[in-house]
XYZ file of C-alpha atoms in Angstrom:
640
model
C -50.115 79.718 29.376
C -53.007 80.872 27.070
C -52.607 84.494 25.644
C -55.415 87.174 26.327
C -58.347 87.041 24.078
C -58.159 90.783 23.849
C -54.768 92.819 22.581
C -53.968 95.914 20.994
C -52.008 96.976 18.059
C -50.189 100.589 18.515
C -48.569 102.369 15.800
C -44.812 103.871 16.770
C -43.756 107.254 15.340
C -40.304 108.983 16.082
C -42.057 111.411 18.044
C -44.144 108.788 20.112
C -47.072 106.436 19.687
C -50.001 107.087 17.399
C -53.371 104.966 16.313
C -54.383 102.230 18.751
C -55.988 99.429 17.145
C -58.071 96.835 19.543
C -58.192 93.338 18.856
C -60.564 90.488 19.851
C -60.879 86.904 19.694
C -63.150 85.749 16.883
C -61.970 88.341 14.219
C -59.563 88.114 11.796
C -57.920 91.624 11.102
C -56.569 92.151 7.824
C -54.088 95.002 7.216
C -53.126 96.338 3.845
C -53.941 99.232 1.309
C -57.263 98.155 0.496
C -60.048 100.013 2.188
C -61.881 96.442 2.692
C -59.027 95.619 5.278
C -59.869 96.549 8.866
C -56.730 97.918 9.563
C -55.875 100.065 6.562
C -52.220 101.038 6.090
C -51.798 104.309 4.390
C -48.341 103.378 3.308
C -47.122 103.022 -0.341
C -44.767 100.197 0.617
C -47.779 98.034 1.946
C -49.499 95.509 -0.416
C -53.230 95.834 -0.805
C -53.689 92.722 1.475
C -50.208 92.877 3.277
C -50.829 90.829 6.598
C -53.594 89.368 9.033
C -53.567 89.194 12.796
C -55.918 86.608 14.466
C -56.462 84.420 17.603
C -56.077 80.759 17.312
C -55.376 77.943 19.740
C -54.929 80.521 22.705
C -52.348 82.469 20.957
C -52.054 85.653 18.766
C -50.654 85.205 15.229
C -49.440 87.137 12.421
C -49.581 85.993 8.666
C -47.858 87.496 5.765
C -49.804 87.364 2.872
C -47.278 87.294 0.176
C -46.777 90.804 0.322
C -44.149 92.400 -1.806
C -42.227 94.274 0.826
C -42.724 91.933 3.404
C -43.461 91.931 7.160
C -41.182 91.674 10.029
C -41.367 90.945 13.811
C -38.655 92.101 16.448
C -36.692 92.987 13.056
C -36.634 89.531 11.490
C -38.508 88.760 8.288
C -41.564 86.664 8.647
C -42.173 83.956 6.350
C -45.665 82.675 6.503
C -47.356 82.641 9.768
C -45.711 83.284 13.455
C -46.959 83.439 17.133
C -46.424 86.994 18.552
C -46.388 88.134 22.298
C -46.881 91.136 24.396
C -43.951 93.538 23.752
C -43.327 92.545 20.131
C -42.613 95.149 17.446
C -44.166 94.165 14.099
C -43.468 96.192 10.771
C -45.668 96.467 7.708
C -43.760 98.357 5.105
C -42.757 101.399 6.677
C -45.150 101.258 9.391
C -43.866 99.962 12.978
C -46.337 98.972 15.663
C -46.249 97.626 19.132
C -48.152 94.563 20.214
C -49.367 94.656 23.750
C -51.977 92.874 25.895
C -52.220 95.780 28.092
C -52.106 99.485 27.225
C -50.832 100.004 30.628
C -47.674 98.466 29.539
C -47.237 101.302 26.868
C -43.861 102.736 27.859
C -44.273 106.186 29.153
C -46.419 107.685 26.505
C -50.235 108.666 27.143
C -52.423 106.877 24.638
C -54.474 109.080 22.697
C -57.913 108.916 22.891
C -60.177 109.002 19.663
C -57.382 111.664 18.723
C -57.021 109.873 14.920
C -61.000 110.329 14.447
C -61.439 113.860 15.599
C -58.487 114.979 13.582
C -59.582 112.979 10.406
C -63.208 113.777 10.150
C -64.875 116.748 11.747
C -68.254 115.176 13.103
C -70.538 118.059 13.524
C -73.750 116.479 14.813
C -74.777 113.074 16.336
C -78.187 112.002 16.805
C -80.614 109.259 17.480
C -83.792 111.218 16.906
C -85.660 112.398 13.691
C -88.650 115.084 13.301
C -89.905 112.917 10.808
C -90.984 110.039 13.059
C -93.536 110.441 15.793
C -92.607 111.184 19.249
C -93.378 109.223 22.014
C -96.039 111.930 23.113
C -97.675 111.601 19.788
C -97.410 113.602 16.666
C -94.396 114.850 14.396
C -91.822 116.485 16.389
C -91.266 120.209 15.037
C -87.765 121.485 16.119
C -87.167 123.839 13.390
C -89.488 126.407 12.734
C -87.527 128.225 10.337
C -88.017 125.342 7.734
C -90.931 126.148 5.343
C -93.730 123.671 5.227
C -93.343 122.874 1.684
C -90.016 121.408 1.843
C -91.536 119.365 4.955
C -94.427 118.085 2.908
C -92.398 117.038 -0.039
C -89.788 115.020 2.445
C -92.793 113.558 4.085
C -94.301 112.090 0.527
C -90.923 111.118 -0.270
C -90.532 109.289 3.068
C -93.997 107.817 2.298
C -93.300 106.416 -1.092
C -89.933 105.090 0.430
C -91.472 103.508 3.035
C -94.249 101.571 0.800
C -91.342 100.399 -1.624
C -89.279 98.923 1.332
C -92.426 97.135 2.715
C -92.607 95.477 -0.758
C -89.025 94.599 -1.213
C -88.609 90.743 -1.493
C -85.149 90.702 -0.570
C -82.206 92.669 0.839
C -80.934 94.010 -2.243
C -84.106 95.354 -3.067
C -84.714 96.781 0.431
C -81.255 98.705 0.051
C -81.925 100.053 -3.297
C -85.256 101.433 -2.196
C -83.647 102.911 0.686
C -80.923 104.435 -1.698
C -84.101 105.644 -3.933
C -85.706 107.546 -1.316
C -82.463 109.162 -0.139
C -81.436 110.333 -3.531
C -84.904 111.931 -4.086
C -84.744 114.226 -0.941
C -81.058 114.881 -0.380
C -78.137 115.890 -2.363
C -76.252 112.670 -1.978
C -73.812 111.974 -4.956
C -72.833 108.581 -3.675
C -74.407 106.004 -1.347
C -74.582 102.537 -0.164
C -76.242 100.127 2.204
C -74.048 97.768 4.183
C -75.441 94.633 6.268
C -73.464 94.057 9.720
C -72.177 90.559 9.685
C -70.355 88.422 12.488
C -67.247 90.238 14.016
C -68.867 93.489 12.838
C -67.752 92.837 9.371
C -69.684 95.085 6.778
C -70.862 93.620 3.548
C -72.359 95.664 0.725
C -75.987 95.207 0.027
C -76.688 98.168 -2.456
C -74.787 101.068 -4.273
C -76.059 103.762 -5.980
C -74.322 106.872 -7.704
C -76.362 109.798 -9.032
C -74.536 109.713 -12.245
C -75.499 106.296 -12.933
C -71.903 105.002 -13.740
C -71.238 101.700 -12.403
C -68.703 101.434 -9.487
C -67.173 99.156 -7.219
C -68.062 100.647 -4.065
C -65.130 101.093 -1.735
C -65.744 104.617 -0.096
C -67.219 103.934 3.116
C -65.364 105.610 5.962
C -64.120 103.074 8.363
C -63.479 105.229 11.049
C -67.245 106.602 11.173
C -68.581 103.303 10.620
C -66.627 102.275 13.807
C -67.902 105.176 15.590
C -71.558 104.659 14.464
C -71.162 101.068 15.474
C -70.088 101.942 18.811
C -72.443 104.741 19.790
C -75.307 103.560 17.599
C -76.033 107.309 16.551
C -76.415 108.599 13.388
C -73.552 111.266 12.464
C -73.035 114.096 10.104
C -69.541 114.917 9.198
C -67.625 117.151 7.319
C -64.378 116.943 5.088
C -64.766 113.037 4.683
C -61.742 113.016 2.538
C -59.482 113.652 5.538
C -60.088 110.130 6.387
C -56.765 108.278 6.562
C -57.979 105.582 4.659
C -58.628 107.863 1.581
C -54.850 109.293 1.572
C -53.389 108.678 -2.027
C -56.602 107.257 -3.220
C -56.863 109.244 -6.504
C -59.754 107.285 -7.519
C -61.800 108.418 -4.550
C -60.657 112.231 -4.622
C -62.257 112.097 -8.516
C -65.690 111.338 -6.688
C -65.277 114.985 -5.358
C -66.703 113.664 -1.881
C -67.372 116.440 0.785
C -69.794 115.806 3.661
C -71.084 112.583 4.666
C -73.893 111.003 6.625
C -73.970 107.374 8.425
C -77.208 106.069 9.834
C -77.400 102.721 11.994
C -80.143 100.649 10.996
C -81.396 99.563 14.813
C -83.691 96.488 15.361
C -85.333 95.759 18.521
C -82.965 95.358 21.415
C -80.613 98.003 19.796
C -78.802 95.282 17.524
C -77.190 97.001 14.428
C -78.466 95.414 11.393
C -76.611 97.575 8.891
C -75.370 101.162 7.927
C -76.489 103.664 5.437
C -73.639 105.878 3.890
C -74.337 108.596 2.022
C -71.938 111.179 0.452
C -72.334 114.857 -0.961
C -70.170 117.115 -2.803
C -68.380 120.211 -1.529
C -70.503 122.270 -3.225
C -74.057 120.847 -1.863
C -73.335 119.755 1.751
C -75.617 117.989 3.963
C -77.611 119.621 6.599
C -79.505 118.766 9.783
C -82.472 118.456 7.942
C -80.927 115.930 5.674
C -79.552 113.846 8.698
C -83.088 114.154 10.429
C -84.359 112.663 7.152
C -81.817 109.748 6.577
C -82.249 108.803 10.416
C -86.299 108.473 9.746
C -85.205 106.316 6.333
C -82.939 104.288 8.792
C -86.195 103.615 11.262
C -88.367 102.482 8.585
C -85.547 100.237 6.960
C -85.214 98.342 10.537
C -88.894 97.568 10.635
C -88.780 96.439 6.855
C -85.522 94.250 7.307
C -87.047 92.599 10.485
C -90.193 91.481 8.678
C -87.755 90.057 5.619
C -85.807 88.297 8.505
C -89.078 86.965 9.913
C -90.152 85.811 6.550
C -86.879 83.964 5.875
C -87.130 82.140 8.838
C -90.652 81.304 8.179
C -89.986 80.015 4.957
C -86.959 77.975 6.781
C -89.190 76.503 9.290
C -91.923 75.866 6.628
C -89.118 73.798 4.933
C -88.009 71.977 7.961
C -91.678 71.269 8.953
C -92.106 69.533 5.517
C -89.021 67.648 5.909
C -90.051 66.674 9.245
C -93.727 65.421 7.990
C -92.091 63.358 5.420
C -89.580 62.176 7.460
C -92.179 60.941 10.339
C -94.270 59.368 7.622
C -91.304 57.693 5.729
C -89.999 55.768 8.951
C -92.873 53.560 8.632
C -93.184 49.949 9.962
C -92.950 47.992 13.281
C -90.225 45.694 12.795
C -87.662 45.265 15.508
C -84.884 46.593 13.248
C -86.836 49.804 12.793
C -87.537 50.193 16.496
C -83.723 49.781 17.323
C -83.136 52.486 15.039
C -85.806 54.820 16.349
C -84.598 54.347 19.989
C -81.044 55.156 18.856
C -82.218 58.044 17.308
C -84.086 59.410 20.293
C -81.025 58.757 22.654
C -78.183 60.440 20.348
C -80.133 63.475 18.735
C -80.048 65.414 21.957
C -76.157 65.162 22.073
C -73.719 66.899 19.780
C -72.141 63.745 19.116
C -70.829 63.014 15.133
C -72.813 60.267 13.927
C -72.000 57.638 11.406
C -74.965 55.931 9.559
C -74.020 52.594 7.793
C -76.263 50.789 5.215
C -77.136 49.739 1.805
C -77.824 52.291 -0.921
C -81.521 53.085 -0.853
C -82.224 51.745 2.675
C -83.019 55.394 4.343
C -79.746 56.720 5.747
C -80.754 60.302 4.860
C -84.126 59.901 6.751
C -82.374 58.536 10.046
C -79.993 61.920 9.660
C -83.203 63.995 9.174
C -84.596 62.347 12.437
C -81.268 63.059 14.416
C -81.479 66.920 12.969
C -85.336 67.417 13.709
C -85.062 65.740 17.197
C -82.049 67.815 18.373
C -81.953 71.621 19.799
C -80.341 72.389 16.076
C -84.090 71.760 14.688
C -84.607 75.614 13.901
C -81.485 75.973 12.036
C -80.280 74.613 8.372
C -80.222 70.837 7.463
C -77.709 70.666 4.600
C -76.898 67.709 2.599
C -74.068 66.799 0.436
C -73.163 63.767 -1.720
C -69.726 63.250 -1.731
C -69.387 60.832 -4.535
C -71.361 63.275 -6.933
C -68.497 65.832 -7.539
C -64.683 65.840 -8.506
C -61.867 66.402 -5.585
C -61.722 70.246 -6.403
C -65.503 70.776 -6.808
C -66.299 68.900 -3.569
C -63.844 71.086 -1.642
C -65.148 74.229 -2.950
C -68.534 72.962 -2.189
C -67.808 71.984 1.304
C -65.554 75.426 2.296
C -66.738 77.944 -0.257
C -64.513 79.914 -2.541
C -63.937 83.639 -3.210
C -64.307 85.246 -6.354
C -61.599 84.632 -8.898
C -60.300 81.552 -7.110
C -60.250 79.447 -10.086
C -61.551 79.366 -13.743
C -65.053 79.933 -13.515
C -65.476 81.417 -10.074
C -67.056 84.801 -11.097
C -68.756 85.376 -7.662
C -67.865 84.549 -3.971
C -69.798 81.360 -2.667
C -70.016 80.270 0.721
C -69.662 76.499 1.361
C -72.011 73.936 2.732
C -70.379 74.119 6.292
C -70.901 78.033 6.322
C -74.583 77.546 5.112
C -75.182 75.022 8.008
C -73.904 77.241 10.821
C -75.727 76.029 14.077
C -77.427 73.418 12.212
C -76.689 69.903 10.827
C -74.579 68.848 7.568
C -75.316 65.467 6.208
C -72.468 63.901 4.201
C -73.551 61.126 2.199
C -71.180 58.517 0.868
C -68.331 59.922 3.007
C -65.929 56.898 2.052
C -65.677 58.916 -1.442
C -64.156 61.663 -0.257
C -60.663 62.346 -1.522
C -57.518 62.030 0.979
C -56.756 65.620 0.254
C -60.183 67.037 1.463
C -60.381 64.586 4.377
C -57.474 66.270 6.139
C -59.060 69.874 5.894
C -62.400 68.230 6.714
C -60.824 66.584 9.723
C -59.523 69.970 11.244
C -63.012 71.549 10.861
C -64.318 68.283 12.686
C -61.790 69.057 15.443
C -62.965 72.597 15.802
C -60.663 74.622 13.921
C -61.462 77.428 11.490
C -61.088 76.979 7.744
C -60.685 79.360 4.910
C -62.661 79.534 1.394
C -60.782 78.721 -1.453
C -58.716 81.511 -2.709
C -59.474 83.336 0.693
C -57.500 84.100 3.879
C -60.195 84.869 6.038
C -60.530 82.377 9.081
C -63.947 81.111 9.193
C -65.203 78.992 12.439
C -68.592 77.412 12.325
C -70.869 75.407 14.910
C -72.058 72.615 12.897
C -73.210 68.840 13.936
C -71.604 66.376 11.153
C -73.792 63.191 10.180
C -71.907 60.998 7.781
C -73.439 58.031 5.817
C -71.603 55.179 3.928
C -72.633 52.144 1.982
C -68.851 50.850 1.687
C -66.911 49.368 4.538
C -64.602 52.029 5.816
C -62.364 49.611 7.677
C -61.175 48.122 4.404
C -60.744 51.595 2.832
C -58.572 52.492 5.892
C -56.697 49.417 5.424
C -56.151 50.231 1.648
C -54.938 53.603 2.466
C -57.708 55.567 0.583
C -59.425 56.492 3.927
C -57.463 58.330 6.897
C -57.780 56.311 10.036
C -57.919 59.332 12.387
C -61.016 60.714 10.404
C -62.546 57.092 10.476
C -62.306 57.041 14.512
C -63.424 60.918 14.682
C -66.496 59.880 12.620
C -67.442 56.673 14.480
C -68.537 58.249 17.566
C -71.977 56.889 17.574
C -72.623 54.315 14.819
C -76.403 53.277 13.456
C -76.632 50.457 11.075
C -79.820 50.411 8.776
C -80.808 47.177 7.824
C -81.679 46.240 4.555
C -85.458 45.895 3.569
C -85.022 42.208 2.903
C -84.085 41.829 6.808
C -87.493 43.566 7.611
C -90.295 42.429 5.351
C -92.768 42.786 7.848
C -92.462 46.759 6.992
C -92.959 46.084 3.040
C -96.562 46.183 3.511
C -97.091 49.250 5.464
C -94.482 51.214 3.539
C -96.265 50.250 0.182
C -99.600 51.689 1.806
C -97.797 54.589 2.910
C -96.440 55.142 -0.852
C -99.605 54.420 -2.326
C -101.470 57.151 -0.222
C -98.941 59.589 -1.003
C -98.863 58.996 -4.852
C -102.790 58.648 -5.097
C -103.072 62.044 -3.109
C -100.371 63.720 -5.742
C -101.747 62.302 -9.004
C -105.498 62.420 -7.893
C -105.965 58.773 -8.819
C -108.861 56.612 -6.833
C -106.689 53.680 -5.920
C -107.763 52.055 -2.590
C -105.146 49.534 -2.084
C -103.675 46.333 -3.039
C -105.126 42.829 -3.726
C -103.908 39.941 -1.458
C -101.843 38.589 -4.555
C -100.240 41.923 -5.143
C -99.429 41.983 -1.244
C -97.964 38.527 -1.464
C -95.821 39.631 -4.706
C -94.294 42.460 -2.755
C -93.686 40.562 0.343
C -92.034 37.685 -1.299
C -89.255 39.835 -3.135
C -85.952 40.336 -1.784
C -85.743 44.194 -2.531
C -81.884 44.858 -3.961
C -82.856 48.417 -4.338
C -84.447 48.553 -0.578
C -86.937 51.170 0.212
C -86.038 53.231 -2.786
C -86.913 50.480 -5.032
C -90.203 49.828 -3.319
C -91.152 53.527 -3.451
C -90.265 53.734 -7.304
C -92.341 50.211 -7.952
C -95.667 51.940 -5.997
C -95.233 55.251 -8.188
C -94.911 53.168 -11.242
C -98.032 51.223 -10.536
C -100.125 54.236 -9.760
C -98.985 56.128 -12.608
C -100.020 53.339 -14.988
C -103.309 52.160 -13.378
C -106.755 53.783 -12.588
C -108.398 51.210 -10.707
C -109.789 50.518 -7.335
C -107.062 47.829 -6.333
C -103.656 47.165 -7.807
C -103.172 43.527 -8.611
C -99.893 41.487 -8.553
C -99.865 41.981 -12.424
C -99.506 45.727 -11.790
C -96.545 45.271 -9.704
C -93.279 45.491 -12.122
C -90.503 43.946 -10.345
C -86.926 43.908 -11.641
C -85.599 41.215 -13.972
C -82.201 41.610 -12.293
C -81.272 38.629 -10.442
C -80.866 39.844 -6.644
C -78.213 37.364 -5.614
C -75.769 38.648 -8.766
C -74.126 41.056 -6.401
C -73.524 38.716 -3.870
C -75.228 41.052 -1.353
C -78.705 40.075 -1.589
C -79.428 36.235 -1.422
C -82.707 34.919 -2.679
C -85.275 34.085 -0.257
C -86.144 30.731 0.460
C -89.746 29.573 0.172
C -91.016 26.167 1.030
C -92.843 25.309 -2.245
C -93.210 22.159 -4.200
C -91.406 21.331 -7.462
C -94.889 21.180 -9.064
C -95.808 24.658 -7.725
C -92.217 26.002 -8.871
C -92.801 24.461 -12.413
C -96.443 26.058 -12.565
C -94.743 29.426 -11.439
C -92.076 29.393 -14.018
C -94.419 28.524 -16.769
C -96.576 30.968 -16.137
C -93.922 33.737 -15.887
C -92.301 32.438 -19.211
C -95.862 32.830 -20.957
C -96.080 36.117 -19.516
C -92.604 37.093 -20.814
C -93.514 35.862 -24.256
C -96.959 37.527 -24.296
C -98.538 33.917 -24.636
C -96.527 32.929 -27.850
C -96.505 29.038 -26.955
C -93.994 28.312 -29.531
C -91.293 31.023 -28.081
C -92.144 30.081 -24.542
C -91.392 26.109 -25.626
C -88.097 27.105 -26.717
C -87.214 29.063 -23.976
C -88.283 25.921 -21.780
C -86.658 23.742 -24.080
C -89.465 21.514 -24.129
C -92.008 20.178 -27.279
C -95.033 22.585 -28.116
C -97.294 19.773 -27.220
C -95.518 19.152 -23.870
C -96.072 22.967 -23.113
C -99.988 22.601 -24.020
C -100.261 19.678 -21.712
C -98.674 21.115 -18.829
C -100.896 24.565 -19.205
C -104.089 22.466 -19.372
C -102.763 20.232 -16.497
C -101.854 23.409 -14.255
C -104.844 25.123 -15.314
C -102.842 28.110 -16.583
C -104.751 30.870 -18.042
C -104.104 34.164 -20.020
C -104.620 37.073 -17.479
């Protein structure tokens, strides 16, 4: 039977029960002395990152994170991870907790309601209004006639300048810094931070500022106040900030001489909390109601600027997708039976969520097919992320796929999200999937099956909604038989298979593709080339194209780059001297021509190769120079 998706962790004391922590599905609850944890343990026997609790596979689990003094469940030491059930006793360091599905099951002791917050931090005012923003009836509200006009005018001037700076911000960091600069100009703030709210109410630092200008890692934001503001969506002014239990024993924080605090929610349309503004003053200069009003006004203006940045980012993403879509639509060019079959398969599979495996030779257009699937799906407004599995080593491939935390390995100086996180709600295209290493395949398979994953060096569970489209130019069945590709992963990828035929099997598409590439490159270079001569078209059509569509594109691009005449002739079409049949994959095309025509063509190409050095050509052909002269005259071969 599946466990409930909500639960509670209740602190046990000798005199009864204390703090109650609500738990919910989809959030990983870190426990430890570090303030970054969702549940901060004020216990010197606990490690900074002691343990974590999460819901997965219809059960609740506790995982010890290698803590120094360990974790116990019902008195037994925990090694690694274990499932917990309602009524279990869990101990972290000295702290003892009772795990419950329902608070009604708490044995005979009334549960304190908001007692920890009320005792810890004295909130003196809550508000959603400000006198610095016009009211619904119009005009600036004036609720405090005792405040002199000059300070009001200075505050309004600062608010105006700050609003202009916020409007000119190009990204979230610049916006956060503009907000803090405005607050520091109008308020006695000593320390401040702007934090964005991520999935599961996780807070991520956008900007931090200290009045003395010293660079510090910000870790002072009160989690109790943050939770209150996120719940009520009201700005708060609070006294005695250091009474927050998370600050106990934190000498580095007490050195900051923190007194009162202000926390303001940045509310978008629809009351979504985009982020929080945290401000701290010293005990000597405490915040007032006027300061709270000003901070709320800043929060209102920031919400508008933040939403504009979001819309701008969305427009840029949409523009990129449209450009990709236009390129896609124009490059799936042709009318051959093979291409019609592909477009039909794409239209049927795009609207589903099925995993797709695209097979085809290198350069045949597998990525174009993947983009078509994405752009025709209901994920088209979300990211389309690509990764070539053969271009990276095993360790780098895993880091690219799943991301890494700072310090996870040598050179990991910053946290990096992986391709799966970047493609959330969208599509990830993994080219040359057959080159993925076995160790990475197992983790990749778990993600395909819907399980959460962790960044390298991290312990937070990350779950994404991503459609996977993979491609390969090698026979995966053979790789499975050789033991270098997992059989279960092969079956999981091959839900829908699309085979892209090589260009030599759809030669009727060569002419329209060549015309398409010609128009593109003439437009890009400004050349006035109108088309191909008949000889050039014949040369293009009579070639085996071992490099497929990619080779055709390069041939046309080269011809456009080196010529500026009305029509490209056969001599302008430079084709590779590699034998298409040398790999065994590209047979020479048969053409019904006479021996005389074959000899004539071979002599012409040999003369062209030697730049009409007849003696050298005779040596290559292994005939006398006089015989060569006679054949040139008989075949009427002339130097172009």
